[in-house]
Amino acid sequence: MSTVSVKHHQMFIDGKDVDAPQAFEIRSPATEELVCTIAKGSVEHADAAVESARRAFESGVWSRKPKEERAAIMKRIADRFGEELEELIELETMANGATVRQATGFHCGLAAPHMLYFAEQAESYEFERAIPTKAYPTHSVNTIIREPVGVCAAIVPWNFPLVLGLWKIGPALAAGNSIVVKPDEKTPLSLLRAAQIAYEEGVPAGVFNIVTGDGAEVGARLASHPDVDKVAFTGSTAIGREIMRLASGTVKKVSLELGGKGGVVMMPDADLSYSIDGALFGCMLYSGQICESGTRLFVHKDKYDEVVAKLVERASTIKLGDPTDYDTDMGPVVSARQRDRILGYLDQAKADGATFALGGGAPEGPEFEKGYWIAPTIITNVTNDMQIAREEIFGPVLVVIPYDSIDHAVELVNDSEYGLTAGVWSTDYEAASELAARLRAGTVWINNWHMVDPSLPFGGYKQSGVGRELGPDALNEYTEAKHVHLDLAGRHDRLPFDLLISTPLPE
């Protein structure tokens, strides 16, 4: 009986491949087949990576490299991401179940342009600026210098590992920091390749490290490590609270991009010829496994039945199947644990009296006997206080709730512990903009969804996070502000020393 060997991947620490005695198995979410293994890192590996990152930072090999040289290397990395797009797509989709179309457009296709944006920021960011000041109490020149924080830790989720990883790696490198990245153990492969590419293109050893391991062990160690100066995390709100607690022991800088329960208002004048598809796109892209998905759709009561009928009609055409097939619209969810978690929420929704207009479980058919599948699901008879409307499901589940007036819609959208995203569908741009201004969320999309631009900030209100990623100020999260005061008085009688010492100087 022959056995098919699978590739084993190692970690990347201090410019070298590093193995571990134990390994994780990575299985296809579509077939449950073993596709590869990867080293299971430990606290010792996390410590080694941080030590390497600190050594590289203090040496100045990257932190004191001219910003133009850092930018040139980062541009080469961006070029490589474009050249190796097909390989990156394969590495990402074999582990997280994204369809090849989605991976091309989002999961991996955004890597090169987002990295290029941070490369350009490395050149254009104002690392030093003079601040005009009054002549009182003395004449002086004052400068604000933005310096790299030092060693950064990035803890990255499984849904968009490459792009969400680059949202942390890009600004960290642009600012001159060193970084240790802990990907989710289910989906580390694209980030591992990114670290290797960076090293090949001139990022010095120790500046960009990958440690794969359990979050409770390796992630917790990085968050609490005394030699880590900043931690960036994307994931659930519950884990974000723990990251913040662990980081508080050494008062390190923290940025958190956490959960969401995006509220979407479909105004009575919305053009249903595209807003129906838009609402489904906003909720069910990548099987709903996106923190910023629009999962609560609020529809005016006079349009409710019509909108639900059209949603069901269009969602019924979503083709589930092999994620490597370009014709597939939706693949599996990432794991058995995630599938069972979603099914638990659906069971609770039934118990609470909600109605399933479409879906409500696993799809039928022999092709779905293996893998982790959830059918597109649309739920009605939902009130905003039900669990299904309040907690992040992370699956292809859309709840549709009626509203009476715009004021009522605003109240419903904002009645959430989350505030990551919100949205409006309308043909009246002025009214839609006025409504958007009343929604408490870090991003409000009007007549579209998932439009994440690296030049615009992304992050959440309330329990959806702390800080912002992307945008013109992204490097602020990865730098410290230093004020340097150069006094030009030059004479004792022009200085305020007499506030303490009144005795005149001897002649």
PDB file of C-alpha atoms in Angstrom, residues 336-496:
ATOM      1  CA  ALA A 336     -15.578  21.614  11.141  1.00  0.00           C
ATOM      2  CA  ARG A 337     -15.483  23.775  14.255  1.00  0.00           C
ATOM      3  CA  GLN A 338     -16.641  26.818  12.318  1.00  0.00           C
ATOM      4  CA  ARG A 339     -19.391  24.828  10.564  1.00  0.00           C
ATOM      5  CA  ASP A 340     -20.677  23.458  13.859  1.00  0.00           C
ATOM      6  CA  ARG A 341     -20.565  26.913  15.436  1.00  0.00           C
ATOM      7  CA  ILE A 342     -22.751  28.322  12.641  1.00  0.00           C
ATOM      8  CA  LEU A 343     -25.161  25.398  12.889  1.00  0.00           C
ATOM      9  CA  GLY A 344     -25.480  26.066  16.616  1.00  0.00           C
ATOM     10  CA  TYR A 345     -26.521  29.658  15.912  1.00  0.00           C
ATOM     11  CA  LEU A 346     -29.064  28.458  13.337  1.00  0.00           C
ATOM     12  CA  ASP A 347     -30.546  25.986  15.818  1.00  0.00           C
ATOM     13  CA  GLN A 348     -30.891  28.774  18.372  1.00  0.00           C
ATOM     14  CA  ALA A 349     -32.552  31.028  15.784  1.00  0.00           C
ATOM     15  CA  LYS A 350     -35.176  28.323  15.164  1.00  0.00           C
ATOM     16  CA  ALA A 351     -35.725  27.949  18.901  1.00  0.00           C
ATOM     17  CA  ASP A 352     -36.182  31.728  19.170  1.00  0.00           C
ATOM     18  CA  GLY A 353     -38.952  31.658  16.559  1.00  0.00           C
ATOM     19  CA  ALA A 354     -37.107  32.932  13.486  1.00  0.00           C
ATOM     20  CA  THR A 355     -38.121  31.680  10.042  1.00  0.00           C
ATOM     21  CA  PHE A 356     -35.757  30.353   7.386  1.00  0.00           C
ATOM     22  CA  ALA A 357     -36.718  31.794   4.022  1.00  0.00           C
ATOM     23  CA  LEU A 358     -33.726  29.994   2.485  1.00  0.00           C
ATOM     24  CA  GLY A 359     -31.129  27.517   3.676  1.00  0.00           C
ATOM     25  CA  GLY A 360     -30.629  26.905   7.359  1.00  0.00           C
ATOM     26  CA  GLY A 361     -28.036  24.140   7.318  1.00  0.00           C
ATOM     27  CA  ALA A 362     -25.680  22.127   5.143  1.00  0.00           C
ATOM     28  CA  PRO A 363     -26.461  21.801   1.432  1.00  0.00           C
ATOM     29  CA  GLU A 364     -27.681  18.472   0.117  1.00  0.00           C
ATOM     30  CA  GLY A 365     -25.850  16.275  -2.380  1.00  0.00           C
ATOM     31  CA  PRO A 366     -23.055  13.703  -2.498  1.00  0.00           C
ATOM     32  CA  GLU A 367     -20.485  16.399  -3.294  1.00  0.00           C
ATOM     33  CA  PHE A 368     -21.087  17.889   0.163  1.00  0.00           C
ATOM     34  CA  GLU A 369     -20.626  14.707   2.184  1.00  0.00           C
ATOM     35  CA  LYS A 370     -16.992  15.673   2.742  1.00  0.00           C
ATOM     36  CA  GLY A 371     -15.887  19.133   3.756  1.00  0.00           C
ATOM     37  CA  TYR A 372     -17.423  21.871   5.856  1.00  0.00           C
ATOM     38  CA  TRP A 373     -20.448  23.323   4.092  1.00  0.00           C
ATOM     39  CA  ILE A 374     -23.183  25.816   4.968  1.00  0.00           C
ATOM     40  CA  ALA A 375     -25.830  26.784   2.413  1.00  0.00           C
ATOM     41  CA  PRO A 376     -26.686  30.454   1.820  1.00  0.00           C
ATOM     42  CA  THR A 377     -29.214  31.293   4.528  1.00  0.00           C
ATOM     43  CA  ILE A 378     -31.790  34.081   4.755  1.00  0.00           C
ATOM     44  CA  ILE A 379     -33.709  34.469   8.023  1.00  0.00           C
ATOM     45  CA  THR A 380     -36.914  36.418   8.635  1.00  0.00           C
ATOM     46  CA  ASN A 381     -39.205  36.978  11.632  1.00  0.00           C
ATOM     47  CA  VAL A 382     -36.134  38.271  13.456  1.00  0.00           C
ATOM     48  CA  THR A 383     -36.057  40.990  16.079  1.00  0.00           C
ATOM     49  CA  ASN A 384     -32.920  42.958  16.791  1.00  0.00           C
ATOM     50  CA  ASP A 385     -32.617  41.514  20.289  1.00  0.00           C
ATOM     51  CA  MET A 386     -32.318  37.881  19.134  1.00  0.00           C
ATOM     52  CA  GLN A 387     -28.935  36.181  19.393  1.00  0.00           C
ATOM     53  CA  ILE A 388     -28.858  35.689  15.609  1.00  0.00           C
ATOM     54  CA  ALA A 389     -29.071  39.496  15.194  1.00  0.00           C
ATOM     55  CA  ARG A 390     -26.616  40.433  17.916  1.00  0.00           C
ATOM     56  CA  GLU A 391     -23.668  38.039  17.743  1.00  0.00           C
ATOM     57  CA  GLU A 392     -21.130  37.591  14.975  1.00  0.00           C
ATOM     58  CA  ILE A 393     -22.012  34.357  13.142  1.00  0.00           C
ATOM     59  CA  PHE A 394     -19.166  34.355  10.584  1.00  0.00           C
ATOM     60  CA  GLY A 395     -21.164  32.394   8.039  1.00  0.00           C
ATOM     61  CA  PRO A 396     -23.398  32.971   4.980  1.00  0.00           C
ATOM     62  CA  VAL A 397     -26.316  34.046   7.147  1.00  0.00           C
ATOM     63  CA  LEU A 398     -28.372  37.187   6.458  1.00  0.00           C
ATOM     64  CA  VAL A 399     -31.093  38.347   8.836  1.00  0.00           C
ATOM     65  CA  VAL A 400     -33.744  40.651   7.367  1.00  0.00           C
ATOM     66  CA  ILE A 401     -35.550  42.972   9.786  1.00  0.00           C
ATOM     67  CA  PRO A 402     -38.299  45.519   8.971  1.00  0.00           C
ATOM     68  CA  TYR A 403     -38.210  49.169  10.060  1.00  0.00           C
ATOM     69  CA  ASP A 404     -40.918  51.833  10.247  1.00  0.00           C
ATOM     70  CA  SER A 405     -38.976  55.054   9.629  1.00  0.00           C
ATOM     71  CA  ILE A 406     -35.441  56.294   9.035  1.00  0.00           C
ATOM     72  CA  ASP A 407     -35.150  57.186  12.723  1.00  0.00           C
ATOM     73  CA  HIS A 408     -36.172  53.627  13.557  1.00  0.00           C
ATOM     74  CA  ALA A 409     -33.595  52.238  11.106  1.00  0.00           C
ATOM     75  CA  VAL A 410     -30.837  54.336  12.685  1.00  0.00           C
ATOM     76  CA  GLU A 411     -31.840  53.110  16.131  1.00  0.00           C
ATOM     77  CA  LEU A 412     -31.717  49.464  14.974  1.00  0.00           C
ATOM     78  CA  VAL A 413     -28.341  49.760  13.226  1.00  0.00           C
ATOM     79  CA  ASN A 414     -26.721  51.488  16.190  1.00  0.00           C
ATOM     80  CA  ASP A 415     -28.241  49.076  18.719  1.00  0.00           C
ATOM     81  CA  SER A 416     -25.177  46.819  18.714  1.00  0.00           C
ATOM     82  CA  GLU A 417     -22.009  46.421  20.726  1.00  0.00           C
ATOM     83  CA  TYR A 418     -20.168  46.485  17.391  1.00  0.00           C
ATOM     84  CA  GLY A 419     -19.390  49.393  15.096  1.00  0.00           C
ATOM     85  CA  LEU A 420     -17.059  48.159  12.371  1.00  0.00           C
ATOM     86  CA  THR A 421     -19.144  48.770   9.243  1.00  0.00           C
ATOM     87  CA  ALA A 422     -22.582  49.884   8.147  1.00  0.00           C
ATOM     88  CA  GLY A 423     -24.213  50.575   4.824  1.00  0.00           C
ATOM     89  CA  VAL A 424     -27.006  52.241   2.903  1.00  0.00           C
ATOM     90  CA  TRP A 425     -28.735  51.358  -0.360  1.00  0.00           C
ATOM     91  CA  SER A 426     -30.507  54.309  -1.970  1.00  0.00           C
ATOM     92  CA  THR A 427     -30.849  56.294  -5.192  1.00  0.00           C
ATOM     93  CA  ASP A 428     -31.089  59.544  -3.213  1.00  0.00           C
ATOM     94  CA  TYR A 429     -27.423  60.364  -2.576  1.00  0.00           C
ATOM     95  CA  GLU A 430     -28.156  63.316  -0.298  1.00  0.00           C
ATOM     96  CA  ALA A 431     -30.548  61.354   1.913  1.00  0.00           C
ATOM     97  CA  ALA A 432     -28.152  58.385   1.971  1.00  0.00           C
ATOM     98  CA  SER A 433     -25.253  60.618   3.030  1.00  0.00           C
ATOM     99  CA  GLU A 434     -27.351  62.179   5.792  1.00  0.00           C
ATOM    100  CA  LEU A 435     -28.239  58.706   7.013  1.00  0.00           C
ATOM    101  CA  ALA A 436     -24.622  57.540   6.840  1.00  0.00           C
ATOM    102  CA  ALA A 437     -23.602  60.414   9.112  1.00  0.00           C
ATOM    103  CA  ARG A 438     -25.914  59.044  11.816  1.00  0.00           C
ATOM    104  CA  LEU A 439     -24.572  55.475  11.767  1.00  0.00           C
ATOM    105  CA  ARG A 440     -21.911  54.697  14.363  1.00  0.00           C
ATOM    106  CA  ALA A 441     -19.383  52.669  12.423  1.00  0.00           C
ATOM    107  CA  GLY A 442     -15.805  53.081  11.260  1.00  0.00           C
ATOM    108  CA  THR A 443     -16.772  52.593   7.614  1.00  0.00           C
ATOM    109  CA  VAL A 444     -20.143  53.294   5.994  1.00  0.00           C
ATOM    110  CA  TRP A 445     -20.598  52.143   2.421  1.00  0.00           C
ATOM    111  CA  ILE A 446     -23.318  53.627   0.236  1.00  0.00           C
ATOM    112  CA  ASN A 447     -24.437  51.447  -2.688  1.00  0.00           C
ATOM    113  CA  ASN A 448     -21.548  49.003  -2.397  1.00  0.00           C
ATOM    114  CA  TRP A 449     -19.706  46.817   0.095  1.00  0.00           C
ATOM    115  CA  HIS A 450     -16.224  45.393   0.811  1.00  0.00           C
ATOM    116  CA  MET A 451     -14.627  48.443  -0.836  1.00  0.00           C
ATOM    117  CA  VAL A 452     -11.416  48.573   1.187  1.00  0.00           C
ATOM    118  CA  ASP A 453      -8.867  51.025  -0.188  1.00  0.00           C
ATOM    119  CA  PRO A 454      -5.336  51.137   1.279  1.00  0.00           C
ATOM    120  CA  SER A 455      -5.395  54.939   1.181  1.00  0.00           C
ATOM    121  CA  LEU A 456      -8.437  55.098   3.492  1.00  0.00           C
ATOM    122  CA  PRO A 457      -8.516  54.218   7.211  1.00  0.00           C
ATOM    123  CA  PHE A 458     -10.223  51.030   8.367  1.00  0.00           C
ATOM    124  CA  GLY A 459     -11.285  50.155  11.906  1.00  0.00           C
ATOM    125  CA  GLY A 460     -14.204  50.161  14.269  1.00  0.00           C
ATOM    126  CA  TYR A 461     -16.224  52.013  16.858  1.00  0.00           C
ATOM    127  CA  LYS A 462     -17.202  50.523  20.215  1.00  0.00           C
ATOM    128  CA  GLN A 463     -16.169  46.877  20.698  1.00  0.00           C
ATOM    129  CA  SER A 464     -15.094  46.533  17.077  1.00  0.00           C
ATOM    130  CA  GLY A 465     -11.606  47.719  17.841  1.00  0.00           C
ATOM    131  CA  VAL A 466      -8.968  50.239  18.795  1.00  0.00           C
ATOM    132  CA  GLY A 467      -6.997  52.263  16.279  1.00  0.00           C
ATOM    133  CA  ARG A 468      -7.073  52.259  12.479  1.00  0.00           C
ATOM    134  CA  GLU A 469      -5.282  50.328   9.783  1.00  0.00           C
ATOM    135  CA  LEU A 470      -4.585  51.644   6.267  1.00  0.00           C
ATOM    136  CA  GLY A 471      -4.916  55.268   5.266  1.00  0.00           C
ATOM    137  CA  PRO A 472      -2.468  58.186   5.253  1.00  0.00           C
ATOM    138  CA  ASP A 473      -1.923  57.922   9.014  1.00  0.00           C
ATOM    139  CA  ALA A 474      -1.305  54.150   9.115  1.00  0.00           C
ATOM    140  CA  LEU A 475       2.343  54.613  10.092  1.00  0.00           C
ATOM    141  CA  ASN A 476       1.307  56.593  13.178  1.00  0.00           C
ATOM    142  CA  GLU A 477       0.328  53.271  14.787  1.00  0.00           C
ATOM    143  CA  TYR A 478       3.893  51.994  14.206  1.00  0.00           C
ATOM    144  CA  THR A 479       5.862  55.066  15.289  1.00  0.00           C
ATOM    145  CA  GLU A 480       6.451  57.083  18.420  1.00  0.00           C
ATOM    146  CA  ALA A 481       6.330  60.886  18.396  1.00  0.00           C
ATOM    147  CA  LYS A 482       9.428  62.604  19.806  1.00  0.00           C
ATOM    148  CA  HIS A 483       9.564  66.345  20.415  1.00  0.00           C
ATOM    149  CA  VAL A 484      13.039  67.913  20.113  1.00  0.00           C
ATOM    150  CA  HIS A 485      13.393  71.471  21.477  1.00  0.00           C
ATOM    151  CA  LEU A 486      16.427  73.503  20.357  1.00  0.00           C
ATOM    152  CA  ASP A 487      16.655  76.701  22.351  1.00  0.00           C
ATOM    153  CA  LEU A 488      18.121  79.730  20.521  1.00  0.00           C
ATOM    154  CA  ALA A 489      18.158  82.242  23.377  1.00  0.00           C
ATOM    155  CA  GLY A 490      21.907  81.920  23.820  1.00  0.00           C
ATOM    156  CA  ARG A 491      22.095  84.286  26.828  1.00  0.00           C
ATOM    157  CA  HIS A 492      21.376  83.847  30.512  1.00  0.00           C
ATOM    158  CA  ASP A 493      19.222  86.966  30.727  1.00  0.00           C
ATOM    159  CA  ARG A 494      16.953  85.625  27.984  1.00  0.00           C
ATOM    160  CA  LEU A 495      16.352  82.304  29.722  1.00  0.00           C
ATOM    161  CA  PRO A 496      13.721  81.654  32.434  1.00  0.00           C
TER     162      PRO A 496
END
